[in-house]
Coordinates of C-alpha atoms and ligand atoms in Angstrom, one line a residue:
X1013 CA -6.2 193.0 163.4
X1014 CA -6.5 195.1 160.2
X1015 CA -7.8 192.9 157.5
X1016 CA -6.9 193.0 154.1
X1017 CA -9.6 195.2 152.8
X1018 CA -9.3 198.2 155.7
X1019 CA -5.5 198.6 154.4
X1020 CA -4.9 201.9 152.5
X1021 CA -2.5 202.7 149.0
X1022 CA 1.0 203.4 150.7
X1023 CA 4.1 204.4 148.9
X1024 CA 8.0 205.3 149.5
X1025 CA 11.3 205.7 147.9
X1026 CA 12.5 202.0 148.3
X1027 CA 16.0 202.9 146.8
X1028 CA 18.6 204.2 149.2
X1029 CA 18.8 208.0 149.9
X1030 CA 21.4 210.0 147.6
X1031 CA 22.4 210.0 143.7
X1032 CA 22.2 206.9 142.1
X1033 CA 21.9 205.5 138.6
X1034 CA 18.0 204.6 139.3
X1035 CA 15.6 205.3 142.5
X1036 CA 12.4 203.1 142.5
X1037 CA 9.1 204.6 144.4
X1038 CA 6.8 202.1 145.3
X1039 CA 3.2 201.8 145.8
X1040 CA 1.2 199.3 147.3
X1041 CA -2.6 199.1 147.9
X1042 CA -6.0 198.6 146.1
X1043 CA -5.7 201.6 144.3
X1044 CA -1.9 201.7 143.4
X1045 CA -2.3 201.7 140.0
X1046 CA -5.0 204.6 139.9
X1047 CA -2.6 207.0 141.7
X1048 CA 0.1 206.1 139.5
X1049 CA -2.0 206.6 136.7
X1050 CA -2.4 210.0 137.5
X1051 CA 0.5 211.1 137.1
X1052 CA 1.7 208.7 134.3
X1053 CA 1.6 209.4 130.7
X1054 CA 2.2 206.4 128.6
X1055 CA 0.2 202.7 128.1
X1056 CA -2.8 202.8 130.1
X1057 CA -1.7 200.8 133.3
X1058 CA -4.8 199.6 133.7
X1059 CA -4.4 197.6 130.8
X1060 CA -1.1 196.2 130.1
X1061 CA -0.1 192.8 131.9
X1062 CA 0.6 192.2 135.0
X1063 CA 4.5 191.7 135.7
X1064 CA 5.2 194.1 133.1
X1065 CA 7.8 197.0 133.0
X1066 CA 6.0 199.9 131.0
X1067 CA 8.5 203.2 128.9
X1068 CA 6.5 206.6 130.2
X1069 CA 6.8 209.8 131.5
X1070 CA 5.7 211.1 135.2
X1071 CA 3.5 214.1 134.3
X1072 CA 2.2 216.8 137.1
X1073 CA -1.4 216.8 135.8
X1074 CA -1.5 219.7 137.3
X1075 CA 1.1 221.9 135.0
X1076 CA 1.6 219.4 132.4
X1077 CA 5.2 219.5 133.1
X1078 CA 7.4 216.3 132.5
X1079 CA 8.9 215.6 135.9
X1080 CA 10.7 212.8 134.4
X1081 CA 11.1 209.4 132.1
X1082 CA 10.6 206.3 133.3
X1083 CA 9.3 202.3 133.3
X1084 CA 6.8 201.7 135.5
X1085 CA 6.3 198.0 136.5
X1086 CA 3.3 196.8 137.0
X1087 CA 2.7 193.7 139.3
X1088 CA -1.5 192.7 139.9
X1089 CA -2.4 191.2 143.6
X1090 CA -1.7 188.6 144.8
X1091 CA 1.6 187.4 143.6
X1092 CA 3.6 190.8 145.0
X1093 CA 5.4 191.5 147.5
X1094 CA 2.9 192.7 149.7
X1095 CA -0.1 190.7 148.2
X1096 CA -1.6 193.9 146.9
X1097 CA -1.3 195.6 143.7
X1098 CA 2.0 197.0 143.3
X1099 CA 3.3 199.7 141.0
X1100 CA 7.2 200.4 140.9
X1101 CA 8.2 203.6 139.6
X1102 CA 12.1 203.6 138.4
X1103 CA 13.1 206.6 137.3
X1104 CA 16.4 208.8 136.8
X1105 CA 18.1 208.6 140.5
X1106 CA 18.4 212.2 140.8
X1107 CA 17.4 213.4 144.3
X1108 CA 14.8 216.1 143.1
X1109 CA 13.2 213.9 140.8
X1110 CA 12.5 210.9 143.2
X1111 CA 11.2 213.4 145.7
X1112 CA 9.5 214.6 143.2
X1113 CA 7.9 211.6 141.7
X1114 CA 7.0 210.8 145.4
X1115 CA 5.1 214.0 146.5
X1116 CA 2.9 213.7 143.5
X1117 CA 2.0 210.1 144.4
X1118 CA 1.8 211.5 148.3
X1119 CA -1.3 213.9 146.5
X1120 CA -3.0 211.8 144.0
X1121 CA -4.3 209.7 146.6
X1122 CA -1.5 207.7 148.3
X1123 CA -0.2 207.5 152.1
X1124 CA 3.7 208.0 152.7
X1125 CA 4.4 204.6 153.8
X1126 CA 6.2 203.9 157.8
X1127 CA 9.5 202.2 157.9
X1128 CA 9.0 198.7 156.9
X1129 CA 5.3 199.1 155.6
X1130 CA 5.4 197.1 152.5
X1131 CA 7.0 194.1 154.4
X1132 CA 4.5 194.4 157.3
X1133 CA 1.6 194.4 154.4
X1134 CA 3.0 191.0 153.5
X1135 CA 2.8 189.9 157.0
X1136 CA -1.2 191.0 157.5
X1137 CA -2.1 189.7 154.0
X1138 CA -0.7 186.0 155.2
X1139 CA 2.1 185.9 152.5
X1140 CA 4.9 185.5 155.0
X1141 CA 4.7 185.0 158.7
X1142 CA 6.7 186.9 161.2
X1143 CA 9.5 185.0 161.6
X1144 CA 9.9 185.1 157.4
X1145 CA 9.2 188.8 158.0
X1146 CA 11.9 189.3 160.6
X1147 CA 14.5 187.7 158.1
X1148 CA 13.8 189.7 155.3
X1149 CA 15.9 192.6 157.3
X1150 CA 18.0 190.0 158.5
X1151 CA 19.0 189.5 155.0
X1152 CA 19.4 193.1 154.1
X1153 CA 21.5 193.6 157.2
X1154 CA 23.8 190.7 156.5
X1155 CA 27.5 191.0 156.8
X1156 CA 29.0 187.9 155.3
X1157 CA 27.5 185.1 152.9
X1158 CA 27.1 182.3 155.3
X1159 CA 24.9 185.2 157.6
X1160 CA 23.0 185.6 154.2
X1161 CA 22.4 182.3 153.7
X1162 CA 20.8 181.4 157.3
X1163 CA 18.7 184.5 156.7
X1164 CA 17.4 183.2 153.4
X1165 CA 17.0 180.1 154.9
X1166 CA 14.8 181.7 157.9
X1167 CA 13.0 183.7 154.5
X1168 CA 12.5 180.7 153.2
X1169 CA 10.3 179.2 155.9
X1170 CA 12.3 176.9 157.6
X1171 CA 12.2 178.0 161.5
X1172 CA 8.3 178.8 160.6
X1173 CA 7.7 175.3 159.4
X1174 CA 9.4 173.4 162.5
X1175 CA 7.4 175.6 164.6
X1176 CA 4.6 175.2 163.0
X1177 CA 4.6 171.4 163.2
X1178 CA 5.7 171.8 166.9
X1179 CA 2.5 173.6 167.3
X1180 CA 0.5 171.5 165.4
X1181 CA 1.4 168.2 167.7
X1182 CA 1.0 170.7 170.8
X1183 CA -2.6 170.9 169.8
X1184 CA -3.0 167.4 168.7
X1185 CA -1.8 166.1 172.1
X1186 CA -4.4 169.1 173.7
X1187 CA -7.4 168.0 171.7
X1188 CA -6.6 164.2 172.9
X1189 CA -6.8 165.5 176.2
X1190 CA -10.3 167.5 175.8
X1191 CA -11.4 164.3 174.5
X1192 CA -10.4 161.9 177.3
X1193 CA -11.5 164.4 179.7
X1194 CA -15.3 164.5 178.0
X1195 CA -15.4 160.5 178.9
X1196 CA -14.4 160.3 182.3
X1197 CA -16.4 157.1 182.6
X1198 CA -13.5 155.4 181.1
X1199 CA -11.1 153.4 183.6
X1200 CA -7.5 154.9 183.2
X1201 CA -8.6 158.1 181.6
X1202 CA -6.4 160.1 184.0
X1203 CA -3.8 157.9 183.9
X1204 CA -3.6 157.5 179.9
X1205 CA -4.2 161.6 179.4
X1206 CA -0.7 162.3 182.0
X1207 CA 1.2 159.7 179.7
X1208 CA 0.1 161.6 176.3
X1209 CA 1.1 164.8 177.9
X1210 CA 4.3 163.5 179.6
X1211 CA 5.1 162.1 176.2
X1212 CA 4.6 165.3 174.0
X1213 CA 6.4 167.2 176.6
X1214 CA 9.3 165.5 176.5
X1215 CA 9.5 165.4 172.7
X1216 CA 8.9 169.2 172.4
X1217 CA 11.2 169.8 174.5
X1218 CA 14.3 167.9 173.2
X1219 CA 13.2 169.8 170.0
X1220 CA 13.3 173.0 171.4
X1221 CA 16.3 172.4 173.2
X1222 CA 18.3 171.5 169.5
X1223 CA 16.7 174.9 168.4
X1224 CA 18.3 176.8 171.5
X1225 CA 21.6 174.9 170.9
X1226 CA 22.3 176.8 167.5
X1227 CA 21.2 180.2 169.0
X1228 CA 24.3 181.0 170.2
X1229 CA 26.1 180.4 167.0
X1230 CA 22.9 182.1 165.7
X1231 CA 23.3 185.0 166.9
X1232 CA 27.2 185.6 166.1
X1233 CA 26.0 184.9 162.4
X1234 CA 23.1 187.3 162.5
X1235 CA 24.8 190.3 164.8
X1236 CA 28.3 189.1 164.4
X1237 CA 31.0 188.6 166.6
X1238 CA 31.7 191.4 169.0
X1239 CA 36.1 191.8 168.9
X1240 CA 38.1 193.4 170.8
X1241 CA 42.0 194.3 170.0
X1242 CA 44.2 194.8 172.7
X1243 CA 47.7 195.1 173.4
X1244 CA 50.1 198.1 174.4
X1245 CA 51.4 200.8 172.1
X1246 CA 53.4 199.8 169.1
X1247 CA 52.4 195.9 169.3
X1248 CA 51.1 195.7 165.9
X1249 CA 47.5 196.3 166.4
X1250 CA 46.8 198.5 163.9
X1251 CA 48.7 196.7 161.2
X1252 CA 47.2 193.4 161.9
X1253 CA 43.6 195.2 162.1
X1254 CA 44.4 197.0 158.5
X1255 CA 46.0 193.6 157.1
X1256 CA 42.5 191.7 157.9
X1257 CA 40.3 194.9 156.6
X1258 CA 42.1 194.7 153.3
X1259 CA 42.0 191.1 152.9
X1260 CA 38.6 190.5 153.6
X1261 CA 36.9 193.9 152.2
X1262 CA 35.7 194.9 155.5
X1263 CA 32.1 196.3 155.7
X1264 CA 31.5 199.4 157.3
X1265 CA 28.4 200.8 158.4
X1266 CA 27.2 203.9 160.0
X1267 CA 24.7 203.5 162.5
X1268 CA 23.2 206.5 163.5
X1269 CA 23.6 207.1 167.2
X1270 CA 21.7 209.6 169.3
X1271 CA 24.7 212.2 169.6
X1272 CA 27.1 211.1 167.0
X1273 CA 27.8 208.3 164.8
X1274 CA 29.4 205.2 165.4
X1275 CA 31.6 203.8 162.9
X1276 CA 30.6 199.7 162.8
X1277 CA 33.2 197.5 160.6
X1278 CA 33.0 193.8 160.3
X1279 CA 35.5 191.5 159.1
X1280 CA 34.7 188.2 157.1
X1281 CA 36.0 185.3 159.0
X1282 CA 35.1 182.0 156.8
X1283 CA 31.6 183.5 157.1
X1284 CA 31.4 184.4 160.5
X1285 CA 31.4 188.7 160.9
X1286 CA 33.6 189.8 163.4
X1287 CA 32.3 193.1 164.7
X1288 CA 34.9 195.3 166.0
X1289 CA 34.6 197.5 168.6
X1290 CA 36.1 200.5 169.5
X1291 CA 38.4 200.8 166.6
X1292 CA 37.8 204.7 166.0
X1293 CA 40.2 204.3 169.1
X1294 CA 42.8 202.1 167.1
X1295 CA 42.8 204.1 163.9
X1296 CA 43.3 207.7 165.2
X1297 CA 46.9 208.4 164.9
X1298 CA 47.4 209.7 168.9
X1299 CA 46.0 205.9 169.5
X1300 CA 43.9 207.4 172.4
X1301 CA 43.1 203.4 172.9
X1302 CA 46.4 202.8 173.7
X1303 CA 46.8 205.8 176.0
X1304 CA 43.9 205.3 177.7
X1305 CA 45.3 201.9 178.6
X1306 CA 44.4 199.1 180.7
X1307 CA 41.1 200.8 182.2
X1308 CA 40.2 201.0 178.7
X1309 CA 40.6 197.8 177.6
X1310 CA 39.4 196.2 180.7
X1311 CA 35.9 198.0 179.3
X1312 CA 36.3 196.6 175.8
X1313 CA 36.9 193.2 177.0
X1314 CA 34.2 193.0 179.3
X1315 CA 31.9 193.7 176.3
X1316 CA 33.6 191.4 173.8
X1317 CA 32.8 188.0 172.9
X1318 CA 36.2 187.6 171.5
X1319 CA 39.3 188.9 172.5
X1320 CA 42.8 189.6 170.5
X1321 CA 45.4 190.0 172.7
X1322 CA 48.4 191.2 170.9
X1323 CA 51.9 190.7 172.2
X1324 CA 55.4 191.9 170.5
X1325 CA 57.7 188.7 169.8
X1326 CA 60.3 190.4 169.7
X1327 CA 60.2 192.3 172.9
X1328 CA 60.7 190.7 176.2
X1329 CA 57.2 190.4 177.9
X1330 CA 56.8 193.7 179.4
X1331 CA 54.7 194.2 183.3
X1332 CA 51.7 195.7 180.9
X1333 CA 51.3 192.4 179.1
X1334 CA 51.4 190.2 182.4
X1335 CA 48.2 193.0 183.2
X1336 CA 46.5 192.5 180.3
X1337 CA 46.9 188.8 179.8
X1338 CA 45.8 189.0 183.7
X1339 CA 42.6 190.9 182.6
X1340 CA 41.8 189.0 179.5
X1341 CA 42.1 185.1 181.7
X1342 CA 38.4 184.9 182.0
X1343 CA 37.8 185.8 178.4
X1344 CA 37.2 183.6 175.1
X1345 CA 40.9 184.9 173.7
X1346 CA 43.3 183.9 171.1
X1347 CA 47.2 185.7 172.2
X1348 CA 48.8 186.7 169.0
X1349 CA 52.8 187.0 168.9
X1350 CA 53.1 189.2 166.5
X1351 CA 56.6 190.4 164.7
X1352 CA 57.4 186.8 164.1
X1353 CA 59.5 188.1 161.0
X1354 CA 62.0 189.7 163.8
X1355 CA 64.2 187.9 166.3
X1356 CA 62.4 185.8 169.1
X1357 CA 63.1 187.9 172.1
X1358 CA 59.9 187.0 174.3
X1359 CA 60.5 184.0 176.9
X1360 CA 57.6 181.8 175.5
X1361 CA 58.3 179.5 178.7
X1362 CA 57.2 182.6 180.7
X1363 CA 53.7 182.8 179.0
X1364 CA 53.1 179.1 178.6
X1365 CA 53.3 179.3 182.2
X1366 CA 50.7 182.1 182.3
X1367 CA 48.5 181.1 179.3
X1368 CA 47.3 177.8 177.5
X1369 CA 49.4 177.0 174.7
X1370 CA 46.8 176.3 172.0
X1371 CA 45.5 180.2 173.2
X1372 CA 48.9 181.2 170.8
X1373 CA 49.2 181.7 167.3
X1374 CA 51.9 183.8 165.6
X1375 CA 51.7 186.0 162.8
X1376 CA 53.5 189.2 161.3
X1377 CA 51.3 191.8 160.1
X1378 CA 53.7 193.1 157.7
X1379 CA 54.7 190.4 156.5
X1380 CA 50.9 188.8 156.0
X1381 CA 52.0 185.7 158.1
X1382 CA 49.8 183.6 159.9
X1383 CA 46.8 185.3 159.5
X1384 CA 45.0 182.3 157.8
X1385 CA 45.7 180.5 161.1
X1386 CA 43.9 183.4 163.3
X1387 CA 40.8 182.8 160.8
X1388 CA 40.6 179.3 161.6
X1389 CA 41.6 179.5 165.6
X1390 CA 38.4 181.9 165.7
X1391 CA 36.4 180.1 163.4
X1392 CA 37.0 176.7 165.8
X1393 CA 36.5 178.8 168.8
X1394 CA 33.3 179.5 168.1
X1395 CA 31.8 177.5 165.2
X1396 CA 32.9 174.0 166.5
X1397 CA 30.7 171.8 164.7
X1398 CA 28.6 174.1 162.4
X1399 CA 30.8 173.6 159.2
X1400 CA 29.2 169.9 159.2
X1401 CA 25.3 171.2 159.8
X1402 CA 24.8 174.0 157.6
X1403 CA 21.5 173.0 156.4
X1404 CA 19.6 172.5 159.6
X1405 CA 17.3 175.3 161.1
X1406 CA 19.5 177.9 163.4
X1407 CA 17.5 180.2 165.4
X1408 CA 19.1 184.1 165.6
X1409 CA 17.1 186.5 166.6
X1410 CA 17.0 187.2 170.2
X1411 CA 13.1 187.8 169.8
X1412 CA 12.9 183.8 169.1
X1413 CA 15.4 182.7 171.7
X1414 CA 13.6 184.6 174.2
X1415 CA 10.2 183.3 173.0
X1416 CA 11.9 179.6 173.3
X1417 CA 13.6 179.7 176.4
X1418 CA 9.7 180.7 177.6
X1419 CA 8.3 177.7 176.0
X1420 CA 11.0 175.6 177.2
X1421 CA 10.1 176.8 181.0
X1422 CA 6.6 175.8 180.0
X1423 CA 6.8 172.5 179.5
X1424 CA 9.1 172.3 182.5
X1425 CA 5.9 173.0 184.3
X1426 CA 3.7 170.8 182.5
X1427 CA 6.1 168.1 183.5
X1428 CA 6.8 169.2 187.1
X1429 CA 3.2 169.6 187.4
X1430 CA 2.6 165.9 186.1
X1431 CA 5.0 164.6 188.9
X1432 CA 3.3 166.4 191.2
X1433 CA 0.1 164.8 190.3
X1434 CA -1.7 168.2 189.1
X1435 CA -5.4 167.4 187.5
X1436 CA -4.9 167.2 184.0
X1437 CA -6.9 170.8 182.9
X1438 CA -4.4 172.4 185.0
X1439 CA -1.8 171.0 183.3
X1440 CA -2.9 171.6 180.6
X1441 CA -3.0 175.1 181.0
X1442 CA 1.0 175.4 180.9
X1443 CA 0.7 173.2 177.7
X1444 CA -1.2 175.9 176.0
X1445 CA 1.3 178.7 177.4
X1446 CA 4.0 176.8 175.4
X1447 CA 1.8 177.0 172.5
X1448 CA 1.2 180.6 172.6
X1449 CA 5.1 181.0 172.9
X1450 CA 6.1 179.1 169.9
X1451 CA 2.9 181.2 168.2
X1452 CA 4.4 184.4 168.4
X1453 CA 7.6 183.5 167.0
X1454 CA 5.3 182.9 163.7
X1455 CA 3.1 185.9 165.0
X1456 CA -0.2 183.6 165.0
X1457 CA -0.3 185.3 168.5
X1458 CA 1.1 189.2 169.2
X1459 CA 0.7 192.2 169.8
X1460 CA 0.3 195.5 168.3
X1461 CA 3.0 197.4 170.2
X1462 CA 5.5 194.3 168.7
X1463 CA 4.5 195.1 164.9
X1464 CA 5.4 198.4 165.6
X1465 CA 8.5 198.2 167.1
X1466 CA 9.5 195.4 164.2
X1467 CA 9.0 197.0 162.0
X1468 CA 10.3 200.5 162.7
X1469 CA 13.8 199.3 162.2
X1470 CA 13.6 198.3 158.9
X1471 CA 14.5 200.7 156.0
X1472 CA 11.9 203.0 154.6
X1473 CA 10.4 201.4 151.3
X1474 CA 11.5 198.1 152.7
Ligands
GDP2303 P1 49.9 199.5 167.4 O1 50.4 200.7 168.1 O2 49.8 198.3 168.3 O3 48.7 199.7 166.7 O4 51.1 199.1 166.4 P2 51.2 199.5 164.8 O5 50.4 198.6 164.0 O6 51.0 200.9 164.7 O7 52.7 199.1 164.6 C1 53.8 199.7 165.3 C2 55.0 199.5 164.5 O8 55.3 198.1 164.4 C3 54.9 200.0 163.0 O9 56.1 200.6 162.7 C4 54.6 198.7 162.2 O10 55.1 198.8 160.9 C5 55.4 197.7 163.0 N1 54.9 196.4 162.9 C6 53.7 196.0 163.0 N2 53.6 194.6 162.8 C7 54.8 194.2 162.5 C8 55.3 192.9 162.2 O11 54.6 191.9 162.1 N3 56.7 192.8 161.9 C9 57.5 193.9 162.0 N4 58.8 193.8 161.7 N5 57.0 195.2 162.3 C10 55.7 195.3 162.5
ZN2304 ZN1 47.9 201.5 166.6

């Protein structure tokens, strides 16, 4: 572990590539405000207070040409974001000046920070744990309010501090049990020490297992909720897809892909995102989707944690809709009957036959019908009791769930091994495997390699 002191002056852009109306370079480290100094003409930054903004001019010592005007914030270790001195350079977001600004910093003394740097700093200087660390990008990343507000919650400390107290009566319970194994001479000893374990074990457990039960609601919140449209040609699909972008003010994001870019777009759903996949598909006008057919959409759904199945109301139900409400059974699906301004013409005894009533909403996507009742058959579908908790500790990231699900089987050994009438030391060996778990959820236990591959998906800057 790096410690505080070994940790160099970093700095990056921390704004977002392009034009803008500001760009911020930031530099962190014990000698952030000597590098910036530099290059600074303007108060001596060495001087003025800490939390200050400061009116300048980045300099290039070297010509003495003005590069560009700007206020420099200056925020003095240890209450920063990183815990180290921190200077913040805002200047005019022009592309060639940031670059600019940054280059000079890169040769007056400071390293061009790694994805994620400044937040990873935080981490090794103690100011947030990993799990706080991990929801900073959660928050960055997060589609709808209600995924912000779980994030901020995570930020906040909430998931650390009920594993931290999990932890801390793990090694309560483990200390009793060096103890009463140091006085063997007692009567019962063995006896008493299998009871205090039994006992904590249980009680981590049932604790553990109310974590797990958010996760899967979790997770939708955090990576949203993958959708999938189907329905043959002329249905309504894209109307009712461009009717719920509009209303909600989707959010679209590029995510670079190895050979080409995939076009992500989430739809607000009381809060939960609804990611929807494969909707370059829907929106080219050939619909290649919709000529691909049924293979296709067998593919989509397979994927999907939600399914849309749109039908024409006022269409008899055609041999491709018995397919795909064949192919969507084993789904989680809501069956829309779209065109409901039109004349009935669909035999609804027929599909009540085939599918569940409560399955069936109906809506018309030109005519903005029934789309508030979609929202709230998805929102039920998934979110049955959330509405009422919002306040208690959800667990989202898969990294956690994982790490639970492994402490969860650890205590299933420390009580299997209990039954079987294991000697207490090797018992309590799986009782300090579930310790560990829990520990790298916080990161008081990891790895190298796992900082690394954390952090590398945040933003540069971040
Ligand atoms: P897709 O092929 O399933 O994507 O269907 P489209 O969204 O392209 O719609 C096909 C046609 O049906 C278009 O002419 C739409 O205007 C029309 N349409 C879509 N939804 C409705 C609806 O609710 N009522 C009526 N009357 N027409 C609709
Ligand atoms: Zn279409």
């Amino acid at each position: 572990l790096e410690t505080a002191t070994e940790l160099d002056t970093i700095a990056a852009i921390s704004t977002p590539p392009g034009e803008g109306g500001i760009s911020i370079v930031r530099v962190s480290g014990k000698t952030a405000l000597d590098v910036a100094s530099e290059i600074f003409k303007g108060k001596n930054l060495h001087k003025v207070k800490s939390h200050t903004i400061n009116y300048g001019h980045i300099v290039n010592p070297k010509t003495n040409a003005i590069v560009d005007e700007v206020m420099v914030s200056v925020m003095l270790a240890p209450k920063t974001y990183t815990c180290e001195d921190v200077v913040e350079i805002n200047c005019h977001g022009g592309i060639v000046p940031t670059n600019d600004i940054l280059q000079l910093l890169l040769s007056h003394g400071a390293r061009m920070a790694k994805p994620g740097e400044f937040t990873e700093r935080a981490f090794l200087n103690g100011r947030v744990d990993l799990s706080q660390a991990e929801a900073v990008m959660d928050l960055i990343r997060a589609k709808t309010d209600r995924s912000m507000k779980v994030a901020l919650n995570q930020l906040d400390g909430d998931l650390s501090h009920l594993i931290k107290n999990l932890r801390q009566d793990i090694l309560d319970v483990l200390a009793q049990v060096e103890v009463n194994i140091d006085y063997p001479e007692y009567d019962d000893v063995e006896t008493m020490t299998s009871k205090l374990l039994r006992e904590k074990a249980v009680e981590v457990k049932a604790q553990i297992k109310q974590l797990l039960q958010t996760a899967q609601e979790g997770k939708i919140l955090r990576d949203g909720l993958a959708t999938a449209i189907v329905g043959h040609p002329n249905v309504g699909k894209s109307s009712l897809l461009n009717r719920m972008l509009h209303e909600d003010k989707a959010i679209v994001t590029d995510v670079a892909g190895t050979t080409r870019d995939v076009l992500e777009e989430y739809v607000n759903v009381r809060g939960v995102p609804l990611k929807l996949v494969d909707t370059a598909g829907i929106h080219e006008t050939n619909d290649k989707v919709e000529k691909i057919g049924v293979e296709r959409s067998r593919k989509a759904i397979q994927t999907a944690d939600l399914v849309l199945l749109v039908l024409d109301s006022s269409q008899p139900l055609s041999d491709e809709d018995r397919q795909l409400i064949k192919v969507t059974d084993e789904a989680k699906r809501i069956i829309i009957l779209n065109k409901a301004d039109l004349p009935m013409q669909l035999d609804t005894d027929e599909l009540f036959n085939l599918v569940s009533e409560d399955q069936v909403i109906r809506t018309s996507a030109t005519e903005g019908v029934g789309l508030d009742d979609l929202k709230e058959k998805i929102s039920k579908l998934f979110f049955g009791g959330i509405e009422s908790n919002q306040n208690s500790v959800i667990v989202t990231n898969a990294r956690h769930i994982g790490l639970l699900n492994q402490a969860e089987d650890a205590l299933d050994s420390v009580l299997q091994g209990l039954k079987d009438g294991m000697p207490v030391d090797l018992v309590q060996i799986d009782m300090t495997r579930c310790w560990d778990f829990l520990g790298e959820i916080t990161g008081d236990s990891y790895q190298d390699e796992l900082l690394d591959q954390l952090f590398s998906q945040f933003c540069l800057g971040k």
